[in-house]
Coordinates of C-alpha atoms in Angstrom, one line a residue:
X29 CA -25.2 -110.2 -36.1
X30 CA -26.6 -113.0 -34.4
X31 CA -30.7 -113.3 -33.7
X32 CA -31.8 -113.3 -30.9
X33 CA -33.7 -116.1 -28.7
X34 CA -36.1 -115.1 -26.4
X35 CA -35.3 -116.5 -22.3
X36 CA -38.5 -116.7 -20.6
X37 CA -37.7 -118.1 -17.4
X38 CA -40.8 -118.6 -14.9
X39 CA -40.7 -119.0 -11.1
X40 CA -42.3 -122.7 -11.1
X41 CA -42.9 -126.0 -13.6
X42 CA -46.5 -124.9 -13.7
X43 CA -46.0 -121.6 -15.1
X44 CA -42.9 -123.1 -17.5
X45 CA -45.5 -124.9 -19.1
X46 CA -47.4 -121.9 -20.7
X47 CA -44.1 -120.7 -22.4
X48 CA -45.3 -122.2 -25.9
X49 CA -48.5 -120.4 -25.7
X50 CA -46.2 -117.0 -25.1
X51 CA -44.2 -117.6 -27.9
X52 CA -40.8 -118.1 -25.9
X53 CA -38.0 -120.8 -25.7
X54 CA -37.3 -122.4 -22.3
X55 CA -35.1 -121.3 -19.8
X56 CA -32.3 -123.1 -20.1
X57 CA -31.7 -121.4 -24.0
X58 CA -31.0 -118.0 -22.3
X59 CA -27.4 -118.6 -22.7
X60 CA -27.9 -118.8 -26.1
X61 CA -29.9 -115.2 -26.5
X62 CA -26.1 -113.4 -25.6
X63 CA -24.1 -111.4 -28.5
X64 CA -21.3 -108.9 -28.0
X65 CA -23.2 -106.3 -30.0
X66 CA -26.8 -106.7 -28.9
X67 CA -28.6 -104.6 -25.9
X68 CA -29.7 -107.6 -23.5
X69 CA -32.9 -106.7 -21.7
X70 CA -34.6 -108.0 -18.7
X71 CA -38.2 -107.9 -19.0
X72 CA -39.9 -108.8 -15.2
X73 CA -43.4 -109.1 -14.9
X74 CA -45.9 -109.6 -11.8
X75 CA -47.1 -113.0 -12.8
X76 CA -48.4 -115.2 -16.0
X77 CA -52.0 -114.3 -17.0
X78 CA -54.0 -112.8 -20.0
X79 CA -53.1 -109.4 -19.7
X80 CA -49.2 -110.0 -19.2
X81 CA -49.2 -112.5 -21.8
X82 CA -49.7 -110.4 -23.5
X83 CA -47.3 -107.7 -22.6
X84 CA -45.1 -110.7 -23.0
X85 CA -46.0 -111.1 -26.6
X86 CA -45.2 -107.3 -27.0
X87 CA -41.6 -107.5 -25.5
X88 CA -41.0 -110.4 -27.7
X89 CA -42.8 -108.4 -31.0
X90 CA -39.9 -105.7 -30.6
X91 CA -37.3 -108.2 -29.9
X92 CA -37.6 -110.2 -33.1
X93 CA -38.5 -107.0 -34.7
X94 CA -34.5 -106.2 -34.0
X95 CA -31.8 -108.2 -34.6
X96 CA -30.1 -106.1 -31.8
X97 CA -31.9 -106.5 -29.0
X98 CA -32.9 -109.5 -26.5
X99 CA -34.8 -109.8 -24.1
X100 CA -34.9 -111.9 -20.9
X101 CA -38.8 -112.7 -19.5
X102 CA -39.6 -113.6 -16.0
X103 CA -42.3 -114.1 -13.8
X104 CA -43.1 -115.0 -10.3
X105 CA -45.5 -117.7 -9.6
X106 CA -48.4 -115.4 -8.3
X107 CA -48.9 -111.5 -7.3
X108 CA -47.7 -112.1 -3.7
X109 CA -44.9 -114.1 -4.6
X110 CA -42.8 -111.1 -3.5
X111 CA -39.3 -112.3 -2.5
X112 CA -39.2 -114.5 -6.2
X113 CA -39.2 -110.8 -7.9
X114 CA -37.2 -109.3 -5.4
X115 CA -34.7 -111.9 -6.4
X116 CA -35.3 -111.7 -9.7
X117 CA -34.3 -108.0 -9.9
X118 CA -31.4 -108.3 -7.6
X119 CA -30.4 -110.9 -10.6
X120 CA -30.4 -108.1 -13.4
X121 CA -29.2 -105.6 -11.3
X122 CA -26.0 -107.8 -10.4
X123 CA -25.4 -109.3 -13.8
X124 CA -23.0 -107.3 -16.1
X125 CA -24.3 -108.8 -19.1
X126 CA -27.7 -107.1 -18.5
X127 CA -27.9 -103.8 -20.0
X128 CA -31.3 -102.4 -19.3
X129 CA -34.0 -103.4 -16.9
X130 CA -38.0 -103.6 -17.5
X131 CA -39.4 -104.1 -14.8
X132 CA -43.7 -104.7 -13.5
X133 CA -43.2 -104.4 -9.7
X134 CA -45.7 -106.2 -7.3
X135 CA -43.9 -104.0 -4.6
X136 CA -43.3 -100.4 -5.4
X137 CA -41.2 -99.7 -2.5
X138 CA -39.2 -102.6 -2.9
X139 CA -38.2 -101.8 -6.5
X140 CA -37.6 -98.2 -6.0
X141 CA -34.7 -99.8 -3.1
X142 CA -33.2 -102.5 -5.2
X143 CA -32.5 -100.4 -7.8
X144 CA -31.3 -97.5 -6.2
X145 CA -27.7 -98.1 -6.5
X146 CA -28.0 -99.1 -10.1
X147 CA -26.4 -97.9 -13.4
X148 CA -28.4 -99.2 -15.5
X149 CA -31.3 -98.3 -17.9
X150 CA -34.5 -98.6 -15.8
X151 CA -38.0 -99.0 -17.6
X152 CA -41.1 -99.0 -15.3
X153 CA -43.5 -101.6 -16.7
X154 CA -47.6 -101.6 -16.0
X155 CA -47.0 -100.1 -12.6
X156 CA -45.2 -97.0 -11.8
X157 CA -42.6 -96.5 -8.6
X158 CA -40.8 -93.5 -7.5
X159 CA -36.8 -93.7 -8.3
X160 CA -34.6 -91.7 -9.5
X161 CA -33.2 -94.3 -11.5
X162 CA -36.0 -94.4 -13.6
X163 CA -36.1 -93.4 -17.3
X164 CA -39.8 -93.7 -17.9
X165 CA -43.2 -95.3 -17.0
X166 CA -45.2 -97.6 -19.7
X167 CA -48.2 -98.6 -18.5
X168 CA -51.9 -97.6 -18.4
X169 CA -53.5 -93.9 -16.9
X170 CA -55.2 -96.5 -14.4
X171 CA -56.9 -93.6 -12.7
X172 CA -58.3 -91.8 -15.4
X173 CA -59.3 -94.8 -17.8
X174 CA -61.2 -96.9 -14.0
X175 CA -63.0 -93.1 -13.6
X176 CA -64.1 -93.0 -16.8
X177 CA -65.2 -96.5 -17.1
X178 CA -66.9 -95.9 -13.3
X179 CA -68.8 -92.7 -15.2
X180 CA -70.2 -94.7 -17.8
X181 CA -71.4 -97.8 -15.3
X182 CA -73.5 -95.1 -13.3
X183 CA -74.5 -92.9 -16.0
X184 CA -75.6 -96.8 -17.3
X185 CA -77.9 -97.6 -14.3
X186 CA -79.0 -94.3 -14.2
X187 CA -80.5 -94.5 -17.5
X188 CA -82.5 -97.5 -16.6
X189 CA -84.1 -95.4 -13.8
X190 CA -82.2 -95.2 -10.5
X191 CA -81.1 -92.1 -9.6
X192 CA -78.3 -92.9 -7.4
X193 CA -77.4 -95.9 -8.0
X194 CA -75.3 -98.0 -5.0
X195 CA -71.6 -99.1 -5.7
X196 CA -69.0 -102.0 -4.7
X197 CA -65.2 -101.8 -5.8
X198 CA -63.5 -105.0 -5.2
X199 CA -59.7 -104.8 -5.5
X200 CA -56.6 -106.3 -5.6
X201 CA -53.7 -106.2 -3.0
X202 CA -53.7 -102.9 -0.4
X203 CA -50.9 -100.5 -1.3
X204 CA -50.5 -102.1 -4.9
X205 CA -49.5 -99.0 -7.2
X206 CA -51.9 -100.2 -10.1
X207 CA -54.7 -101.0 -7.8
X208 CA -54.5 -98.5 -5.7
X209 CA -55.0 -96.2 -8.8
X210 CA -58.2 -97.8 -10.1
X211 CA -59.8 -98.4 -7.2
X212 CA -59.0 -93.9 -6.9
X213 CA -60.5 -93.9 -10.2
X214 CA -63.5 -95.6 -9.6
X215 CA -64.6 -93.5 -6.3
X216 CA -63.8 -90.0 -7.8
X217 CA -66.0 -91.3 -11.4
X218 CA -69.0 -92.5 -8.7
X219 CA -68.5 -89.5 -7.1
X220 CA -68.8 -87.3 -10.3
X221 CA -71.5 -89.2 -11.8
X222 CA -73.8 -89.4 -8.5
X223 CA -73.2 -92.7 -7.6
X224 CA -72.8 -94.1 -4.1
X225 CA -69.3 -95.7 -2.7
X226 CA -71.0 -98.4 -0.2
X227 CA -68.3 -100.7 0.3
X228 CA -65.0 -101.6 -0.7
X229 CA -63.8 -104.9 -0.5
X230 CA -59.7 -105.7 -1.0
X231 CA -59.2 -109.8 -2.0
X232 CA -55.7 -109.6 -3.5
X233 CA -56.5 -109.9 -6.9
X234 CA -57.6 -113.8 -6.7
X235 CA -60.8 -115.0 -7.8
X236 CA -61.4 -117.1 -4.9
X237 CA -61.1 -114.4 -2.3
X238 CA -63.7 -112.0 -4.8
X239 CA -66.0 -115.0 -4.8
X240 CA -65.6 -115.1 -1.0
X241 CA -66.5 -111.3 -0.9
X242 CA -68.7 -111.4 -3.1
X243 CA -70.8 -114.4 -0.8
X244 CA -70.3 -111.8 2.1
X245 CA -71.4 -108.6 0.3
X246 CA -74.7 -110.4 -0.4
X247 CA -75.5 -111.4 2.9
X248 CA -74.6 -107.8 3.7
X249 CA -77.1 -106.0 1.4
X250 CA -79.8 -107.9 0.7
X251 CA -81.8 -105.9 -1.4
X252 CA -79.0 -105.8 -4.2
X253 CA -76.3 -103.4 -5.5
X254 CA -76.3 -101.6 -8.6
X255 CA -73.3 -102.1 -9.6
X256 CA -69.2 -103.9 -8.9
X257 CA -66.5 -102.4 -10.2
X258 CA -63.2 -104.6 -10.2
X259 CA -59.8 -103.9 -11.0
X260 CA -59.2 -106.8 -12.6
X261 CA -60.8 -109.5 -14.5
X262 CA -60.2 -112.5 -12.4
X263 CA -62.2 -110.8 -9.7
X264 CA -65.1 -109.7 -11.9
X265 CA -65.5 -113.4 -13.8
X266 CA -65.7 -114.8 -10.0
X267 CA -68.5 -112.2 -9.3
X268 CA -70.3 -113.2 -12.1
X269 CA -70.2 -116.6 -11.4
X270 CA -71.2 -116.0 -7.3
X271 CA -74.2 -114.3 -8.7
X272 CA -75.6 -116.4 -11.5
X273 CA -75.4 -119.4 -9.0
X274 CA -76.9 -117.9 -6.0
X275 CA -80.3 -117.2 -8.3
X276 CA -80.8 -113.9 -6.2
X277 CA -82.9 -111.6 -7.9
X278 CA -82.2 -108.9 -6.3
X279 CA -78.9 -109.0 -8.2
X280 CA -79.6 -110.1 -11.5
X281 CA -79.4 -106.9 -12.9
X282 CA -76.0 -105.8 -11.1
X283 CA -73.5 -104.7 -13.6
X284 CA -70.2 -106.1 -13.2
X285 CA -67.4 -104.3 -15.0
X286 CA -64.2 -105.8 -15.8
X287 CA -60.8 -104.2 -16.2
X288 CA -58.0 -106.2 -18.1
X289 CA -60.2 -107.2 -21.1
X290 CA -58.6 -111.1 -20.8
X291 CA -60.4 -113.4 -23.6
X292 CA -62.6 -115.4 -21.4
X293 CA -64.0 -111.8 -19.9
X294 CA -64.2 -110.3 -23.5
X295 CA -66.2 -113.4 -24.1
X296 CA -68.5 -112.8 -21.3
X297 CA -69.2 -109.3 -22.3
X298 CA -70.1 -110.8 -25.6
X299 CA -72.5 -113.1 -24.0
X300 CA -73.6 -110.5 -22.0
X301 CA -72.8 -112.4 -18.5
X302 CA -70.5 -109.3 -17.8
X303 CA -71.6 -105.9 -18.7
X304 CA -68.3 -103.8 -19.8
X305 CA -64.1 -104.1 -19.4
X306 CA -61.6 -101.9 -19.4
X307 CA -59.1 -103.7 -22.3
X308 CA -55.3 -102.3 -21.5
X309 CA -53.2 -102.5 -24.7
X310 CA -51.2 -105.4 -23.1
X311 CA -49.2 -105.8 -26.6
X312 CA -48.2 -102.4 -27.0
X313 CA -47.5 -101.9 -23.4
X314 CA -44.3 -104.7 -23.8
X315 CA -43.5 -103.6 -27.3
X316 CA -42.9 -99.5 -26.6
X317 CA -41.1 -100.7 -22.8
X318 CA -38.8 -102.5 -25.0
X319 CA -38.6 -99.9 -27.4
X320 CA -38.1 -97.3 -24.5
X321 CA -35.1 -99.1 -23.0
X322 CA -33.6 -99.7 -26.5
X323 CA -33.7 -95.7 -26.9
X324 CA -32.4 -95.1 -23.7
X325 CA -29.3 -97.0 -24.0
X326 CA -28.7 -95.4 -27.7
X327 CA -29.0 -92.0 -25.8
X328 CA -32.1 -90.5 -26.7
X329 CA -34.7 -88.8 -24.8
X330 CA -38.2 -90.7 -24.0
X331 CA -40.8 -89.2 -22.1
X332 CA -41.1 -89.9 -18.1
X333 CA -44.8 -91.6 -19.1
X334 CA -45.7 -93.6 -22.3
X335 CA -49.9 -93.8 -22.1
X336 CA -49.8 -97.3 -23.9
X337 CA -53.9 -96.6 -23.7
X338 CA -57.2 -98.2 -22.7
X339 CA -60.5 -99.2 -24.2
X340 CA -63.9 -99.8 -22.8
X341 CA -65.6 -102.5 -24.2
X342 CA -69.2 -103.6 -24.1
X343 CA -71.7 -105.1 -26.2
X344 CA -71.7 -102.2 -29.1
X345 CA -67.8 -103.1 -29.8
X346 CA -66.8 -106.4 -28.5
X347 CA -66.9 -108.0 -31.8
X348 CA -64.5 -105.4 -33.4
X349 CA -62.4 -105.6 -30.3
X350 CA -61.8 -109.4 -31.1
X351 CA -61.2 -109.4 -34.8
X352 CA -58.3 -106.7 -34.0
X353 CA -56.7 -109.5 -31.0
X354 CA -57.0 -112.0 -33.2
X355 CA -55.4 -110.6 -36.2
X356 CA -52.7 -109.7 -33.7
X357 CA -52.6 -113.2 -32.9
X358 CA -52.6 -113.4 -29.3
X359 CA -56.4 -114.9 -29.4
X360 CA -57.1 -117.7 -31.1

C-alpha cells in the first residue's frame, strides 16, 4: 500500500511559503498523494495562522499515522477571502477522487449550500454549520469555554477590589459561527459574574482593525476599562500593544484575555503583558476530524459533536502548557 504525501495547497505564494513550517509537501505533489485503496480527504481551513497550523499538524498526525488515508490541506489567503473557499469546496465536492470532506467554513451559510447536493462524507471542522449532510462537528464548546474564561476575568478584577468591574469584547467578523459563539460566551459569563457589557467592538479578526478600536475605545472612556475580552489572539496582542504605547494609566491595569493560545500570546501571558488565553487543542482538533471522516466512510457511528477541548492559561500554568506544545513539536 502506497504512503501517503500530504497536498497542502494555499491560496497565494505568501502563504505557500509556510508549508515547511506545517510539515507538508507543495502543491504540485498532490497527484502523487492518490492510491486506489486509500480514503483521500480534503481538509479546508479558514486561513494559515497559529491555531490552524496547528489543526494542520493534526490532520497530517492521523494521516501518516495511516498508511490508508490522505489528506489534501488548503487554505485561503485571509478570513474574508470568501469566494477562494467557496471554490475550494466546490473543488472536493466535484472531484470523484475525493472521498470525504473536512471542512473550517468562514461562511456557514455558504457551506451548508455547496454541499447540499453532496454524497459525500462531510466533517465540520472549528466552526459548526447547519446541513444535513453533515456527519459530525469537531471543534471547540466556543460558548461555554469564552463564559467560563469571561467568569474567571471578572471574578479576577473583582478580587482586586472593584465590584463591578466594566467590560469590552472585541470580535472577529459579524455573523461568523465561531465568533459569534464567543462573543455569546463572554456576555452571559459577565453577566453571571456581575460584570458590565459596555461596548462591543466587531474588527474582523485583524490586528490592525483591534488596534484601530482599541485607539477609539480609549478616547471613548477615559477613565479606563477593566477588562477586553477578544476572541482571538491577533486582536488581543494588538490591544496590548495599543495600550503599553499610549502610556495611559488609566489602563495599565486592564486585563486583556486572549483566546487561541498562539506562541507569541502564550509568551505574553508568560511575561505577563497579557493576563490569560483560552488555548484550543488545535492538534487534536485536525487529528480526531480526520479520524472522524476515516470512520465514517468505514461505516461507523461518530457523534454529531467531538469537544476537542479548551484550556485557560495564565501565569500559574503557562510554563506547563509549553513543555506539553513543545514535546508535541509544533513550538519550537
Amino acid at each position: 500500500m502506497k504512503k501517503k504525501l500530504l497536498a497542502m495547497t494555499l491560496a497565494s505564494a505568501m502563504c505557500v511559503s509556510m508549508l515547511a513550517g506545517c510539515g507538508g509537501s507543495s502543491s504540485g505533489d498532490s497527484s502523487a498523494s492518490s492510491s486506489d485503496d486509500a480514503y483521500n480527504i480534503s481538509v479546508i481551513v479558514k486561513l494559515t495562522d497559529s491555531h490552524f497550523n496547528k489543526v494542520m499538524a493534526g490532520a497530517k498526525a492521523y494521516a501518516d499515522e495511516h498508511d490508508n488515508v490522505n489528506v489534501d490541506i488548503q487554505s485561503p489567503t485571509a478570513a474574508t477571502s470568501y469566494d477562494e473557499q467557496v471554490n475550494m469546496i466546490e473543488t472536493a465536492v466535484g472531484n470523484p477522487s475525493t472521498d470525504a470532506i473536512v471542512v473550517a467554513p468562514l461562511q456557514s451559510d455558504s457551506a451548508s449550500t455547496l454541499i447540499a447536493n453532496t454524497d459525500k462524507v462531510v466533517i465540520a471542522l472549528d466552526t459548526d454549520f447547519e446541513s444535513e449532510k453533515k456527519s459530525a462537528f469537531v471543534g471547540t464548546g466556543n460558548e461555554a469555554a469564552s463564559k467560563e474564561a469571561a467568569v474567571a476575568a471578572v471574578k479576577k478584577v473583582q478580587d482586586s477590589g472593584v465590584d463591578k468591574p466594566t467590560v469590552l469584547i472585541v470580535t472577529g467578523v459579524q455573523g461568523d459561527e465561531t465568533h459569534d459563539a464567543r462573543m455569546n460566551g463572554y456576555k452571559a459569563g459577565v453577566e453571571e459574574a456581575g460584570g458590565e457589557v459596555v461596548e462591543i467592538q466587531y474588527c474582523d479578526g485583524m490586528a490592525e482593525k483591534a488596534a484601530t478600536a482599541m485607539e477609539s475605545v480609549m478616547q471613548k472612556f477615559p477613565a479606563g476599562i477593566d477588562i477586553v475580552l477578544s476572541s482571538n489572539d491577533d486582536i488581543a496582542m494588538s490591544f496590548v500593544k495599543i495600550i503599553k504605547s499610549s502610556g495611559n494609566a488609566k489602563y495599565e491595569d486592564t486585563i486583556v484575555f486572549g483566546f487561541d493560545a498562539n506562541q507569541s500570546a502564550i509568551q505574553s501571558v508568560k511575561d505577563g503583558s497579557l493576563t490569560m488565553d483560552v488555548a484550543q487543542n488545535g492538534y487534536d482538533m485536525g487529528y480526531k476530524a480526520v479520524e472522524a471522516a476515516v470512520k465514517c466512510l468505514q461505516g461507523e457511528t461518530v457523534d454529531a459533536f467531538i469537544d476537542s477541548g479548551v484550556q485557560v492559561v495564565d501565569s500559574s500554568n503557562v510554563d506547563s502548557y509549553i513543555d506539553d506544545q513543545t514535546a508535541k513539536g509544533l513550538w519550537e
